[in-house]
mmCIF file of C-alpha atoms in Angstrom:
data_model
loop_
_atom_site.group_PDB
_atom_site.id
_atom_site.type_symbol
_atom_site.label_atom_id
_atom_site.label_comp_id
_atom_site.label_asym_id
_atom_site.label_seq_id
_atom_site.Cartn_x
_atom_site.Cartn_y
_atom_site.Cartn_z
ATOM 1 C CA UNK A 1 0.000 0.000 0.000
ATOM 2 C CA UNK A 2 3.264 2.447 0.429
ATOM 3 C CA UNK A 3 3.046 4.835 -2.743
ATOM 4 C CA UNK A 4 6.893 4.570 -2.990
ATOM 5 C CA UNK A 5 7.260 2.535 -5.938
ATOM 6 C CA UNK A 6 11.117 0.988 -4.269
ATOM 7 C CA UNK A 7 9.070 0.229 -1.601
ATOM 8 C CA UNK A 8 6.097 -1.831 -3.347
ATOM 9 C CA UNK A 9 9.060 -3.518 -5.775
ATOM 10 C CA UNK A 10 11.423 -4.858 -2.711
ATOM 11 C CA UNK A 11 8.129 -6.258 -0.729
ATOM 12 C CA UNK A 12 6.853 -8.061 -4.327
ATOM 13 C CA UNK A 13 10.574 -8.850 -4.195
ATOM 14 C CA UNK A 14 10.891 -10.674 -1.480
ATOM 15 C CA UNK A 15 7.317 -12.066 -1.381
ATOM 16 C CA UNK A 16 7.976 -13.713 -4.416
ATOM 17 C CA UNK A 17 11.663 -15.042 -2.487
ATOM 18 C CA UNK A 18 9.528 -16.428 0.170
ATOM 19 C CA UNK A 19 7.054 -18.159 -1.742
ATOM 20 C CA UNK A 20 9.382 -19.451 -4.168
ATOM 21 C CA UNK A 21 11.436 -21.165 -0.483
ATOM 22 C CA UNK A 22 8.012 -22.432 0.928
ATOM 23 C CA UNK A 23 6.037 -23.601 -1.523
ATOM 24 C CA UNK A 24 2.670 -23.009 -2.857
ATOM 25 C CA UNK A 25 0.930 -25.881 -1.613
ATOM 26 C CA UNK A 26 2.883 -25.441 1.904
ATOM 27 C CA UNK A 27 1.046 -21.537 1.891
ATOM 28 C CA UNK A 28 -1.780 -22.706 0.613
ATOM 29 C CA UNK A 29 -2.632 -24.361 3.931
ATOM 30 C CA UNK A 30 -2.271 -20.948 6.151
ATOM 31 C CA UNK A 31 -4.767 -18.860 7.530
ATOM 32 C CA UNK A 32 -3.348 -15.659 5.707
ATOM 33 C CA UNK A 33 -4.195 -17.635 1.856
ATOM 34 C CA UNK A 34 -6.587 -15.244 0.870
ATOM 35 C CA UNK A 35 -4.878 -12.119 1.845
ATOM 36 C CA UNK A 36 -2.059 -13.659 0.080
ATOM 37 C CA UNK A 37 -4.062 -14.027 -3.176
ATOM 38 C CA UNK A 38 -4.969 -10.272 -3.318
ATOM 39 C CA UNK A 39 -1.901 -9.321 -2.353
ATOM 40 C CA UNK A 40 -0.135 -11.163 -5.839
ATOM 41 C CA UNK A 41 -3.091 -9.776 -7.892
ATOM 42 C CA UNK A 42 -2.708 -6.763 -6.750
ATOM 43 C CA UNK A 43 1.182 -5.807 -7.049
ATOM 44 C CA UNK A 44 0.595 -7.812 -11.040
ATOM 45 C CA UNK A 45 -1.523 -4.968 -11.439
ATOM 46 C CA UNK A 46 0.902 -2.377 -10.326
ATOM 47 C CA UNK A 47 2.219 0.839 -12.127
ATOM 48 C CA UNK A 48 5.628 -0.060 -12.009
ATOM 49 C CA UNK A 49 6.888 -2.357 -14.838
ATOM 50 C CA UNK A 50 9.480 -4.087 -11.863
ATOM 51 C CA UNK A 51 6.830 -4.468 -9.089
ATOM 52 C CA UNK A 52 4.377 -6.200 -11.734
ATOM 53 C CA UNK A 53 6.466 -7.963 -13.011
ATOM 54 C CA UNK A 54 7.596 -9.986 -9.274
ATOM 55 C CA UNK A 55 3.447 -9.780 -8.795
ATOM 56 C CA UNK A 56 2.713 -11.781 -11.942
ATOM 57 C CA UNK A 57 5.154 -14.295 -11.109
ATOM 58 C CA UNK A 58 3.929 -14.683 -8.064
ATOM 59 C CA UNK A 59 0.212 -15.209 -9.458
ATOM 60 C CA UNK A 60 1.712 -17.613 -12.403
ATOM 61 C CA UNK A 61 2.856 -20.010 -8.952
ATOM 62 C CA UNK A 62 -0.242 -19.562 -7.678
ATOM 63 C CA UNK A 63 -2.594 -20.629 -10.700
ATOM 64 C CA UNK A 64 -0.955 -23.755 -10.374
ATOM 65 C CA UNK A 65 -2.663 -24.645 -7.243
ATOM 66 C CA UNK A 66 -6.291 -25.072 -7.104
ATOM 67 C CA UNK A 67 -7.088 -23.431 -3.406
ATOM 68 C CA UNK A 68 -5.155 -20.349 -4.486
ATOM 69 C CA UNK A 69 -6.743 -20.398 -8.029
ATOM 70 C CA UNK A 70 -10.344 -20.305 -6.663
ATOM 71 C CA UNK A 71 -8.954 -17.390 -4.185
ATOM 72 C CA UNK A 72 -7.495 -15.467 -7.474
ATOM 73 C CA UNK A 73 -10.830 -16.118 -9.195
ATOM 74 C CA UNK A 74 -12.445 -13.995 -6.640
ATOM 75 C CA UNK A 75 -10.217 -11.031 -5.675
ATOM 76 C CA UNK A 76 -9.692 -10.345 -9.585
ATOM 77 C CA UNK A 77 -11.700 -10.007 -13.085
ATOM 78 C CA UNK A 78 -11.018 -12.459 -15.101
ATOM 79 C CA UNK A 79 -9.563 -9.678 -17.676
ATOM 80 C CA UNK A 80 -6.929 -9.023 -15.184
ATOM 81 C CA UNK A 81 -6.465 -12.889 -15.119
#
């Protein structure tokens, strides 16, 4: 939510790190799924080309599990998809 765009980029960042170290289906089993969902639609949808670019990553891993596909489903259009 910072509107420094370093900011947003080095959270995506290391979001991405962290996911990519735990797994999806490991995260997938939290209580904090959901609000990681939106979180990876919403930095792919960021201004900055950097910062979307670690947010779609992060929603490519998570298409690839069903839970976290259903939760994407919700939290964005499927143009945005």
């Amino acid at each position: 939510r910072s509107r420094y765009v370093q900011v947003r980029k080095c959270a995506a960042e290391l979001l991405l790190s962290l996911m990519e170290k735990m797994g999806v289906t490991k995260l997938a089993g939290t209580p904090k799924a959901e609000r990681l969902a939106h979180v990876a639609g919403t930095l792919a949808q960021d201004c900055h080309k950097d910062t979307r670019h670690y947010g779609q990553e992060m929603v490519k891993m998570l298409l690839n599990n069903q839970k976290f596909k259903k939760l994407l489903e919700q939290s964005l259009s499927p143009h945005d998809l």
